[in-house]
Amino acid sequence: MNTLFGKMKEEAKVISPKSVDEYPEAPVSLGTTLINFTGDWRTFMPVIDESKCVKCYICWKFCPEPAIYIKEDGFVAIDYDYCKGCGICANECPTKAITMVREEK
Amino acid sequence: MEKVAGSVEYKPIKKVVSGNYAAAYAALHARVQVVAAYPITPQTSIIEKIAEFIANGEADIQYIPVESEHSAMAACIGASATGARVFTATSAQGLALMHEMLHWAAGARLPIVMVDVNRAMAPPWSVWDDQTDSLAQRDTGWMQFYAENNQEVYDGVLMAFKVAETVNVPAMVVESAFILSHTYELVEMIPQELVDEFLPPRKPLYTLTDFDNPIAVGALATPADYYEFRYKLAKAHEEAKKVIKDVGREFGERFGRDYSEMIEKGYIDDADFVFMGMGSLMGTVKEAVELLRKEGYKVGYAKVRWFRPFPREEVVEIAESVKGIAVLDRNFSFGQEGILFTEAKGVLYNEGVRPIMKNYIVGLGGRDFTVKDAKIIAEDMKKIIESGKLDREIEWYHLKR
């Protein structure tokens, strides 16, 4: 289920460029911004409490990034490389399994 | 234009067409897949002709009806991002309305080809020839080819596609309002199978329709990365110079009309001074130079075909061999001078080449520029060269005094 996003993320990391020659010819990006891990923008990070999660995947559907993926065990996980900390997942979660925690950097 | 040695034998399709129809036929022969355009005088008959091709079943083109030129270019950008060969056409105010989207096309490296029918900007409202519309877009990252006649419109579109798709930079083919757009000339068109050999299907850098490798086009770049993408575009323009010459040479070898030089030169070698200019204006100038030569004037001409990328080296080469250059600008940058004049002078500074250069502002808003006018300017230039004194740098030639 998550293979596509995982592959994109892997590729994005591989071509994270160090010099001008390593940049792609055109400013296109795989899934999200190619070379920006937009997770840098976050102030609050979502934290999932799996004991409360009922696998309804509403958070997965609502994540605008998308930075939530479904693991093999069926629970959801957050990709903090791309999660901007918008909090929609925490707001929408019917069992309040997601809490937003101020991030220490 | 003379036949080039080594050109292959083929039977051209001879048609008497307007500049606009020449553009439409070129788009047809280039096998464009998508056209999104909005009608504006004097461009209208280009897309009318394309609509006719589609209606008659002569072309398999997806035509996207839009409500403005801004949307037309937006649709072209979307279509080009899927990997299609895309064409559009516009004029003056329409081109200005596209301005924002022109940056998007160039920045996203989409090789769209557009015909701009040069028309004066309003107010006062005008539909006649003037280069200020296209030159106002010179910093958008688009390449610009200026056609002198209907044949060059046709050839220009075919070459523009090949150059654009090689370096992944969009290109504008510019023709004069009415002087070319609505004037009929004999144009030698190239049989479809030969065009297909010259212009194979586009190989895009990326496509939006590759669903196994999804991409986002034009996504955000922070200050850490934006700069590098600009450099890439600047470098592509530099590379385009070589590609333009190669494609122009190949065009000559295949079809007999050589475009291997970014500036078409005539009588340069022993000239005291040359006329420099762009577009249909130079047809008149070439005629005038022939006559002036017979009268003993040592005059030549330099017709700038590609304005972007700017042929720096070739301008320097010309400047080195002459005493004076009369730059004819059918355009004006307010608060400064004619736009070609600025560009031509600019490249000479560090080369230490200093011919006397005078800027003649001519033909704005479709004011006729004739052989007689060229002769008067030649007389003026001759006086300046002989006395070594430049009376004034910028002259509004047609001004009623």
Short mmCIF file of C-alpha atoms in Angstrom, two decimals:
data_model
loop_
_atom_site.label_atom_id
_atom_site.label_comp_id
_atom_site.label_asym_id
_atom_site.label_seq_id
_atom_site.Cartn_x
_atom_site.Cartn_y
_atom_site.Cartn_z
CA MET A 1 0.00 0.00 0.00
CA ASN A 2 2.83 2.28 0.89
CA THR A 3 5.35 1.19 -1.71
CA LEU A 4 4.82 4.12 -4.06
CA PHE A 5 5.36 6.77 -1.42
CA GLY A 6 8.29 4.85 0.02
CA LYS A 7 9.92 4.63 -3.40
CA MET A 8 9.40 8.33 -4.06
CA LYS A 9 10.90 9.25 -0.73
CA GLU A 10 13.88 7.02 -1.34
CA GLU A 11 14.50 8.62 -4.73
CA ALA A 12 14.09 12.11 -3.31
CA LYS A 13 16.80 11.34 -0.78
CA VAL A 14 19.11 9.88 -3.40
CA ILE A 15 18.99 12.96 -5.61
CA SER A 16 19.18 15.52 -2.84
CA PRO A 17 21.77 17.60 -4.71
CA LYS A 18 25.08 18.92 -3.42
CA SER A 19 26.25 20.80 -6.51
CA VAL A 20 24.50 22.49 -9.42
CA ASP A 21 25.28 19.56 -11.72
CA GLU A 22 23.38 17.20 -9.46
CA TYR A 23 20.19 19.24 -9.72
CA PRO A 24 17.56 17.93 -12.12
CA GLU A 25 17.25 19.85 -15.37
CA ALA A 26 13.71 21.01 -14.60
CA PRO A 27 12.26 21.94 -11.22
CA VAL A 28 10.03 18.91 -10.87
CA SER A 29 9.68 16.90 -7.74
CA LEU A 30 8.73 13.40 -6.83
CA GLY A 31 5.48 13.53 -4.90
CA THR A 32 6.41 16.56 -2.87
CA THR A 33 9.09 19.17 -3.17
CA LEU A 34 12.10 17.31 -4.41
CA ILE A 35 14.83 18.63 -2.28
CA ASN A 36 13.01 20.18 0.64
CA PHE A 37 12.04 17.90 3.43
CA THR A 38 9.10 20.03 4.39
CA GLY A 39 9.08 18.50 7.86
CA ASP A 40 11.53 21.28 8.72
CA TRP A 41 8.62 23.70 8.86
CA ARG A 42 6.93 21.93 11.79
CA THR A 43 6.46 23.43 15.23
CA PHE A 44 4.08 20.81 16.66
CA MET A 45 4.52 17.16 15.82
CA PRO A 46 1.71 14.60 15.77
CA VAL A 47 2.29 11.59 17.98
CA ILE A 48 0.17 8.46 17.55
CA ASP A 49 -1.05 6.36 20.45
CA GLU A 50 -1.57 2.94 18.87
CA SER A 51 -3.60 1.68 21.83
CA LYS A 52 -6.35 4.17 20.88
CA CYS A 53 -6.07 3.70 17.10
CA VAL A 54 -8.97 1.82 15.50
CA LYS A 55 -7.41 1.79 12.00
CA CYS A 56 -10.17 3.91 10.49
CA TYR A 57 -7.54 5.73 8.32
CA ILE A 58 -9.36 9.05 8.54
CA CYS A 59 -6.00 10.70 9.35
CA TRP A 60 -4.45 9.00 6.30
CA LYS A 61 -7.25 10.30 4.10
CA PHE A 62 -7.15 13.83 5.46
CA CYS A 63 -3.39 14.39 5.52
CA PRO A 64 -2.87 17.02 2.82
CA GLU A 65 0.82 16.34 2.36
CA PRO A 66 0.51 13.21 2.39
CA ALA A 67 2.81 12.41 5.27
CA ILE A 68 0.82 9.58 6.84
CA TYR A 69 1.28 6.07 5.58
CA ILE A 70 -0.13 2.71 6.54
CA LYS A 71 2.34 0.22 7.88
CA GLU A 72 2.29 -3.50 7.19
CA ASP A 73 0.69 -4.18 10.57
CA GLY A 74 -2.21 -1.93 9.58
CA PHE A 75 -1.41 0.91 11.97
CA VAL A 76 -0.60 4.33 10.60
CA ALA A 77 2.71 6.12 10.94
CA ILE A 78 3.83 9.66 10.32
CA ASP A 79 6.60 10.52 7.92
CA TYR A 80 8.28 13.32 9.83
CA ASP A 81 10.41 14.26 6.81
CA TYR A 82 7.31 15.72 5.23
CA CYS A 83 4.82 16.35 8.06
CA LYS A 84 4.43 20.13 8.37
CA GLY A 85 2.59 19.81 11.67
CA CYS A 86 -0.72 21.19 10.47
CA GLY A 87 -2.65 19.13 13.03
CA ILE A 88 -5.50 18.08 10.76
CA CYS A 89 -4.91 14.41 11.66
CA ALA A 90 -5.15 15.13 15.38
CA ASN A 91 -8.27 17.21 14.85
CA GLU A 92 -10.01 14.59 12.74
CA CYS A 93 -9.08 11.48 14.72
CA PRO A 94 -12.36 10.18 16.22
CA THR A 95 -10.67 8.36 19.12
CA LYS A 96 -8.19 11.14 19.88
CA ALA A 97 -5.30 8.77 19.24
CA ILE A 98 -3.16 11.59 17.83
CA THR A 99 -1.83 14.41 19.97
CA MET A 100 0.19 17.41 18.85
CA VAL A 101 3.37 17.81 20.86
CA ARG A 102 5.64 20.87 20.74
CA GLU A 103 8.83 19.76 19.09
CA GLU A 104 12.25 20.35 20.62
CA LYS A 105 14.86 20.91 17.95
CA MET B 1 17.59 32.62 -50.26
CA GLU B 2 20.18 30.70 -52.22
CA LYS B 3 20.30 26.93 -52.37
CA VAL B 4 23.04 25.50 -50.23
CA ALA B 5 25.47 23.03 -51.70
CA GLY B 6 24.77 19.50 -50.61
CA SER B 7 21.07 20.00 -50.04
CA VAL B 8 18.97 16.98 -50.85
CA GLU B 9 16.74 16.99 -53.88
CA TYR B 10 13.08 17.14 -53.00
CA LYS B 11 9.95 18.61 -54.48
CA PRO B 12 8.68 21.39 -52.26
CA ILE B 13 4.97 22.02 -51.88
CA LYS B 14 4.55 25.53 -53.24
CA LYS B 15 1.70 27.51 -51.75
CA VAL B 16 0.83 31.18 -51.83
CA VAL B 17 -0.05 31.86 -48.21
CA SER B 18 -0.16 34.63 -45.64
CA GLY B 19 2.36 34.65 -42.80
CA ASN B 20 -0.36 33.39 -40.52
CA TYR B 21 -1.21 30.48 -42.78
CA ALA B 22 2.49 29.70 -43.11
CA ALA B 23 2.59 29.45 -39.30
CA ALA B 24 -0.50 27.22 -39.24
CA TYR B 25 0.93 24.92 -41.92
CA ALA B 26 4.20 24.72 -40.04
CA ALA B 27 2.33 23.70 -36.90
CA LEU B 28 0.45 21.08 -38.92
CA HIS B 29 3.64 19.71 -40.47
CA ALA B 30 5.36 19.71 -37.07
CA ARG B 31 2.56 17.37 -35.98
CA VAL B 32 1.59 19.43 -32.96
CA GLN B 33 -0.67 17.50 -30.62
CA VAL B 34 -2.24 20.25 -28.57
CA VAL B 35 -3.18 23.83 -29.41
CA ALA B 36 -4.70 26.21 -26.89
CA ALA B 37 -5.14 29.73 -28.16
CA TYR B 38 -7.40 32.72 -27.92
CA PRO B 39 -8.16 34.79 -31.00
CA ILE B 40 -6.68 38.28 -31.16
CA THR B 41 -6.07 40.49 -34.17
CA PRO B 42 -3.85 39.99 -36.16
CA GLN B 43 -3.12 36.44 -34.95
CA THR B 44 -6.67 35.13 -35.47
CA SER B 45 -6.22 33.51 -38.85
CA ILE B 46 -3.48 31.22 -37.48
CA ILE B 47 -5.87 29.45 -35.15
CA GLU B 48 -8.73 29.70 -37.64
CA LYS B 49 -6.59 27.74 -40.08
CA ILE B 50 -5.66 25.21 -37.41
CA ALA B 51 -9.36 24.84 -36.52
CA GLU B 52 -9.99 24.23 -40.21
CA PHE B 53 -7.34 21.50 -40.31
CA ILE B 54 -9.01 19.81 -37.35
CA ALA B 55 -12.51 20.21 -38.81
CA ASN B 56 -11.41 18.73 -42.14
CA GLY B 57 -9.77 15.81 -40.43
CA GLU B 58 -6.35 16.83 -41.78
CA ALA B 59 -4.80 16.98 -38.34
CA ASP B 60 -5.06 15.04 -35.12
CA ILE B 61 -4.83 18.04 -32.83
CA GLN B 62 -6.51 18.52 -29.47
CA TYR B 63 -7.78 22.09 -29.51
CA ILE B 64 -8.50 23.56 -26.08
CA PRO B 65 -10.96 26.46 -26.11
CA VAL B 66 -10.03 28.98 -23.45
CA GLU B 67 -11.37 32.30 -22.20
CA SER B 68 -8.16 34.33 -22.34
CA GLU B 69 -4.51 34.23 -23.31
CA HIS B 70 -3.49 33.66 -19.71
CA SER B 71 -5.54 30.47 -19.73
CA ALA B 72 -4.28 29.60 -23.20
CA MET B 73 -0.70 29.54 -21.98
CA ALA B 74 -1.74 27.76 -18.76
CA ALA B 75 -3.39 25.04 -20.86
CA CYS B 76 -0.29 24.83 -23.06
CA ILE B 77 1.90 24.42 -19.99
CA GLY B 78 -0.28 21.60 -18.65
CA ALA B 79 -0.36 19.88 -22.03
CA SER B 80 3.37 20.26 -22.55
CA ALA B 81 4.04 18.79 -19.09
CA THR B 82 2.33 15.60 -20.25
CA GLY B 83 4.96 15.30 -22.95
CA ALA B 84 2.89 16.56 -25.89
CA ARG B 85 4.08 18.85 -28.65
CA VAL B 86 2.24 22.11 -28.03
CA PHE B 87 1.65 25.21 -30.11
CA THR B 88 -0.09 28.52 -29.58
CA ALA B 89 -0.16 31.98 -31.08
CA THR B 90 -0.92 35.47 -29.86
CA SER B 91 -0.30 39.19 -30.29
CA ALA B 92 0.44 42.32 -28.24
CA GLN B 93 -2.10 42.66 -25.42
CA GLY B 94 -2.64 38.91 -25.49
CA LEU B 95 1.06 38.26 -25.10
CA ALA B 96 1.14 40.74 -22.24
CA LEU B 97 -1.71 38.86 -20.57
CA MET B 98 0.36 35.66 -20.91
CA HIS B 99 3.35 37.28 -19.24
CA GLU B 100 3.09 35.49 -15.90
CA MET B 101 2.54 32.13 -17.58
CA LEU B 102 5.52 32.67 -19.91
CA HIS B 103 7.77 32.52 -16.84
CA TRP B 104 6.10 29.26 -15.84
CA ALA B 105 6.67 27.66 -19.22
CA ALA B 106 10.35 28.61 -19.32
CA GLY B 107 10.98 27.88 -15.64
CA ALA B 108 9.41 24.42 -15.91
CA ARG B 109 11.51 23.84 -19.06
CA LEU B 110 8.58 23.10 -21.36
CA PRO B 111 9.45 23.42 -25.07
CA ILE B 112 6.23 25.11 -26.19
CA VAL B 113 6.42 26.97 -29.49
CA MET B 114 4.39 30.11 -29.93
CA VAL B 115 3.96 32.45 -32.86
CA ASP B 116 3.69 36.04 -31.73
CA VAL B 117 2.37 38.39 -34.36
CA ASN B 118 4.19 41.61 -33.53
CA ARG B 119 1.67 44.32 -32.81
CA ALA B 120 1.93 47.69 -31.05
CA MET B 121 0.86 47.93 -27.41
CA ALA B 122 -2.11 50.13 -26.48
CA PRO B 123 -3.01 52.87 -25.73
CA PRO B 124 -3.54 54.38 -28.18
CA TRP B 125 -5.18 51.25 -29.51
CA SER B 126 -3.33 49.83 -32.48
CA VAL B 127 -3.28 46.58 -34.40
CA TRP B 128 -0.24 47.37 -36.52
CA ASP B 129 3.35 46.22 -36.49
CA ASP B 130 5.70 47.07 -33.61
CA GLN B 131 8.21 44.88 -31.77
CA THR B 132 7.68 46.25 -28.28
CA ASP B 133 5.24 43.46 -27.33
CA SER B 134 7.65 40.57 -27.87
CA LEU B 135 10.70 42.45 -26.63
CA ALA B 136 8.88 43.26 -23.40
CA GLN B 137 8.92 39.47 -22.83
CA ARG B 138 12.64 39.12 -23.38
CA ASP B 139 13.36 38.29 -19.71
CA THR B 140 10.81 35.50 -19.40
CA GLY B 141 13.32 32.85 -20.48
CA TRP B 142 11.75 32.28 -23.91
CA MET B 143 13.87 32.07 -27.01
CA GLN B 144 12.89 34.51 -29.74
CA PHE B 145 13.21 34.08 -33.50
CA TYR B 146 12.34 37.05 -35.74
CA ALA B 147 11.05 36.18 -39.19
CA GLU B 148 11.69 38.45 -42.14
CA ASN B 149 9.14 36.91 -44.51
CA ASN B 150 6.51 34.19 -44.71
CA GLN B 151 9.06 31.56 -45.68
CA GLU B 152 10.99 32.31 -42.49
CA VAL B 153 7.78 32.04 -40.47
CA TYR B 154 7.27 28.52 -41.81
CA ASP B 155 10.91 27.49 -41.44
CA GLY B 156 11.18 29.26 -38.10
CA VAL B 157 8.36 27.28 -36.50
CA LEU B 158 9.86 23.95 -37.61
CA MET B 159 13.32 24.92 -36.38
CA ALA B 160 11.96 26.41 -33.17
CA PHE B 161 10.39 23.07 -32.25
CA LYS B 162 13.65 21.23 -32.86
CA VAL B 163 15.75 23.73 -30.91
CA ALA B 164 13.21 24.06 -28.09
CA GLU B 165 12.87 20.31 -27.65
CA THR B 166 16.63 19.81 -27.67
CA VAL B 167 17.36 22.28 -24.88
CA ASN B 168 13.94 22.17 -23.21
CA VAL B 169 13.31 25.88 -23.43
CA PRO B 170 10.18 27.40 -25.01
CA ALA B 171 10.52 29.46 -28.17
CA MET B 172 8.66 32.31 -29.78
CA VAL B 173 8.58 32.80 -33.53
CA VAL B 174 7.85 36.45 -34.21
CA GLU B 175 6.27 37.84 -37.37
CA SER B 176 5.07 41.34 -38.26
CA ALA B 177 1.42 42.30 -37.97
CA PHE B 178 -0.19 42.61 -41.43
CA ILE B 179 3.15 43.15 -43.18
CA LEU B 180 3.58 39.38 -42.91
CA SER B 181 0.54 38.07 -41.11
CA HIS B 182 -1.97 39.07 -43.78
CA THR B 183 0.26 39.41 -46.82
CA TYR B 184 0.41 36.53 -49.27
CA GLU B 185 3.73 35.24 -50.55
CA LEU B 186 4.97 32.10 -52.20
CA VAL B 187 6.12 29.72 -49.50
CA GLU B 188 7.94 26.49 -50.23
CA MET B 189 6.64 23.92 -47.80
CA ILE B 190 8.34 20.66 -47.03
CA PRO B 191 6.69 17.29 -47.67
CA GLN B 192 5.41 15.71 -44.46
CA GLU B 193 7.75 12.69 -44.52
CA LEU B 194 10.81 14.97 -44.78
CA VAL B 195 9.56 17.13 -41.92
CA ASP B 196 9.08 13.94 -39.89
CA GLU B 197 12.71 12.99 -40.51
CA PHE B 198 13.88 16.44 -39.47
CA LEU B 199 11.57 16.69 -36.48
CA PRO B 200 11.05 13.34 -34.78
CA PRO B 201 8.51 12.98 -31.95
CA ARG B 202 9.35 14.89 -28.79
CA LYS B 203 11.34 13.20 -26.05
CA PRO B 204 10.26 14.98 -22.88
CA LEU B 205 12.41 15.40 -19.78
CA TYR B 206 9.51 14.16 -17.70
CA THR B 207 5.81 13.59 -18.12
CA LEU B 208 2.84 14.11 -15.86
CA THR B 209 1.26 11.03 -17.39
CA ASP B 210 3.95 8.60 -16.22
CA PHE B 211 1.79 7.24 -13.40
CA ASP B 212 4.48 4.90 -12.09
CA ASN B 213 6.76 7.84 -11.43
CA PRO B 214 4.52 10.66 -10.29
CA ILE B 215 5.94 14.17 -10.19
CA ALA B 216 4.94 17.67 -9.20
CA VAL B 217 5.81 20.47 -11.63
CA GLY B 218 6.91 23.85 -10.40
CA ALA B 219 6.88 22.91 -6.73
CA LEU B 220 8.39 25.21 -4.14
CA ALA B 221 12.11 25.86 -4.01
CA THR B 222 13.47 27.69 -1.00
CA PRO B 223 16.35 30.18 -1.27
CA ALA B 224 18.62 27.15 -0.88
CA ASP B 225 17.67 25.76 -4.29
CA TYR B 226 15.95 28.40 -6.49
CA TYR B 227 19.25 29.90 -7.61
CA GLU B 228 20.54 26.65 -9.12
CA PHE B 229 17.42 26.22 -11.25
CA ARG B 230 17.86 29.73 -12.66
CA TYR B 231 21.46 28.90 -13.51
CA LYS B 232 20.27 25.76 -15.30
CA LEU B 233 17.92 27.84 -17.46
CA ALA B 234 20.66 30.38 -18.20
CA LYS B 235 22.99 27.54 -19.20
CA ALA B 236 20.32 26.03 -21.44
CA HIS B 237 20.14 29.34 -23.32
CA GLU B 238 23.92 29.28 -23.78
CA GLU B 239 23.73 25.71 -25.08
CA ALA B 240 20.86 26.75 -27.33
CA LYS B 241 23.25 28.96 -29.33
CA LYS B 242 25.15 25.91 -30.54
CA VAL B 243 21.94 23.95 -31.08
CA ILE B 244 20.45 26.84 -33.10
CA LYS B 245 23.47 26.89 -35.39
CA ASP B 246 23.47 23.09 -35.78
CA VAL B 247 19.74 22.91 -36.43
CA GLY B 248 19.99 25.84 -38.86
CA ARG B 249 22.81 24.09 -40.71
CA GLU B 250 20.90 20.81 -40.78
CA PHE B 251 17.85 22.66 -42.11
CA GLY B 252 20.03 24.07 -44.88
CA GLU B 253 21.50 20.68 -45.74
CA ARG B 254 18.10 19.01 -45.84
CA PHE B 255 15.94 21.70 -47.37
CA GLY B 256 18.28 24.18 -49.03
CA ARG B 257 17.68 27.22 -46.84
CA ASP B 258 20.55 27.78 -44.47
CA TYR B 259 19.95 29.25 -41.00
CA SER B 260 23.28 28.33 -39.43
CA GLU B 261 23.98 31.94 -38.49
CA MET B 262 22.06 33.70 -35.76
CA ILE B 263 22.64 36.94 -37.62
CA GLU B 264 22.14 36.99 -41.38
CA LYS B 265 24.84 39.20 -42.87
CA GLY B 266 25.22 40.84 -46.22
CA TYR B 267 27.99 42.99 -47.75
CA ILE B 268 29.72 43.09 -44.35
CA ASP B 269 33.30 42.54 -45.49
CA ASP B 270 34.03 45.90 -47.09
CA ALA B 271 31.20 47.91 -45.51
CA ASP B 272 31.82 51.21 -43.78
CA PHE B 273 28.58 50.86 -41.91
CA VAL B 274 25.77 48.36 -41.57
CA PHE B 275 22.10 48.41 -40.81
CA MET B 276 21.20 46.19 -37.88
CA GLY B 277 17.61 45.23 -37.17
CA MET B 278 15.09 42.45 -36.89
CA GLY B 279 12.03 41.11 -38.64
CA SER B 280 10.23 42.20 -41.79
CA LEU B 281 11.91 45.60 -41.57
CA MET B 282 15.10 43.94 -42.76
CA GLY B 283 13.48 42.83 -46.02
CA THR B 284 13.15 46.48 -46.92
CA VAL B 285 16.68 47.17 -45.71
CA LYS B 286 18.14 44.36 -47.84
CA GLU B 287 16.41 45.80 -50.88
CA ALA B 288 17.75 49.27 -50.00
CA VAL B 289 21.30 47.95 -49.51
CA GLU B 290 21.26 46.43 -53.00
CA LEU B 291 20.32 49.80 -54.46
CA LEU B 292 22.72 51.78 -52.26
CA ARG B 293 25.59 49.50 -53.27
CA LYS B 294 24.91 50.35 -56.91
CA GLU B 295 25.10 54.03 -55.98
CA GLY B 296 28.49 53.52 -54.36
CA TYR B 297 27.54 53.43 -50.69
CA LYS B 298 29.70 51.01 -48.74
CA VAL B 299 26.85 49.64 -46.73
CA GLY B 300 25.84 46.21 -45.46
CA TYR B 301 23.18 44.68 -43.31
CA ALA B 302 23.00 42.47 -40.24
CA LYS B 303 19.63 40.89 -39.63
CA VAL B 304 19.33 39.55 -36.11
CA ARG B 305 17.38 36.31 -36.44
CA TRP B 306 17.60 35.09 -32.86
CA PHE B 307 17.27 37.79 -30.23
CA ARG B 308 17.17 35.29 -27.36
CA PRO B 309 19.61 33.76 -26.82
CA PHE B 310 21.42 36.92 -27.90
CA PRO B 311 24.17 36.32 -30.50
CA ARG B 312 26.91 38.12 -28.55
CA GLU B 313 29.88 36.72 -30.47
CA GLU B 314 28.37 37.50 -33.86
CA VAL B 315 27.56 41.10 -32.93
CA VAL B 316 31.16 41.60 -31.77
CA GLU B 317 32.41 40.08 -35.03
CA ILE B 318 30.30 42.49 -37.08
CA ALA B 319 31.29 45.49 -34.97
CA GLU B 320 34.98 44.67 -35.45
CA SER B 321 34.73 44.94 -39.23
CA VAL B 322 32.77 48.20 -39.59
CA LYS B 323 33.10 51.87 -38.67
CA GLY B 324 29.45 52.40 -37.88
CA ILE B 325 26.24 50.56 -37.08
CA ALA B 326 22.79 52.01 -37.64
CA VAL B 327 20.52 50.08 -35.29
CA LEU B 328 16.92 50.17 -36.49
CA ASP B 329 14.51 49.60 -33.64
CA ARG B 330 10.83 49.14 -34.29
CA ASN B 331 10.42 49.22 -30.53
CA PHE B 332 11.31 51.40 -27.59
CA SER B 333 12.18 50.95 -23.94
CA PHE B 334 10.85 54.09 -22.29
CA GLY B 335 13.36 55.97 -20.22
CA GLN B 336 16.20 54.46 -22.24
CA GLU B 337 16.45 53.65 -25.94
CA GLY B 338 15.65 51.07 -28.59
CA ILE B 339 15.96 47.58 -27.14
CA LEU B 340 18.21 46.03 -29.79
CA PHE B 341 20.44 49.11 -29.51
CA THR B 342 20.94 48.54 -25.77
CA GLU B 343 21.71 44.87 -26.32
CA ALA B 344 24.10 45.41 -29.22
CA LYS B 345 26.03 48.16 -27.45
CA GLY B 346 26.14 46.16 -24.23
CA VAL B 347 28.06 43.22 -25.67
CA LEU B 348 30.79 45.45 -27.09
CA TYR B 349 31.85 47.15 -23.86
CA ASN B 350 34.33 44.58 -22.58
CA GLU B 351 35.48 43.71 -26.09
CA GLY B 352 36.84 47.21 -26.53
CA VAL B 353 35.16 47.45 -29.92
CA ARG B 354 33.79 50.91 -30.57
CA PRO B 355 32.13 51.53 -33.91
CA ILE B 356 29.93 54.63 -34.07
CA MET B 357 26.45 53.45 -33.19
CA LYS B 358 23.28 55.34 -33.80
CA ASN B 359 19.79 54.25 -32.84
CA TYR B 360 17.00 54.99 -35.29
CA ILE B 361 13.52 54.49 -33.87
CA VAL B 362 11.43 53.59 -36.88
CA GLY B 363 8.03 52.32 -37.86
CA LEU B 364 6.33 52.26 -34.46
CA GLY B 365 2.67 51.26 -34.58
CA GLY B 366 2.89 50.16 -38.21
CA ARG B 367 4.32 53.40 -39.65
CA ASP B 368 5.64 52.39 -43.04
CA PHE B 369 9.38 52.01 -43.42
CA THR B 370 10.45 52.19 -47.03
CA VAL B 371 13.56 51.85 -49.15
CA LYS B 372 13.58 55.64 -49.37
CA ASP B 373 13.74 55.88 -45.57
CA ALA B 374 16.66 53.46 -45.49
CA LYS B 375 18.42 55.63 -48.07
CA ILE B 376 17.95 58.78 -45.96
CA ILE B 377 19.34 56.94 -42.94
CA ALA B 378 22.28 55.70 -45.03
CA GLU B 379 22.99 59.31 -46.08
CA ASP B 380 22.91 60.36 -42.42
CA MET B 381 25.23 57.51 -41.38
CA LYS B 382 27.64 58.32 -44.18
CA LYS B 383 27.90 61.89 -42.94
CA ILE B 384 28.47 60.75 -39.36
CA ILE B 385 31.21 58.30 -40.38
CA GLU B 386 32.97 60.87 -42.58
CA SER B 387 32.91 63.57 -39.90
CA GLY B 388 33.42 61.12 -37.03
CA LYS B 389 30.83 63.09 -35.06
CA LEU B 390 27.64 61.55 -33.71
CA ASP B 391 25.02 64.33 -33.64
CA ARG B 392 22.67 62.42 -31.39
CA GLU B 393 22.54 58.85 -30.19
CA ILE B 394 18.81 58.24 -30.53
CA GLU B 395 16.78 59.55 -33.41
CA TRP B 396 13.01 59.28 -33.71
CA TYR B 397 13.20 58.99 -37.45
CA HIS B 398 9.54 59.34 -38.44
CA LEU B 399 8.68 62.16 -36.03
CA LYS B 400 6.66 65.00 -37.58
CA ARG B 401 8.81 67.99 -36.90
#
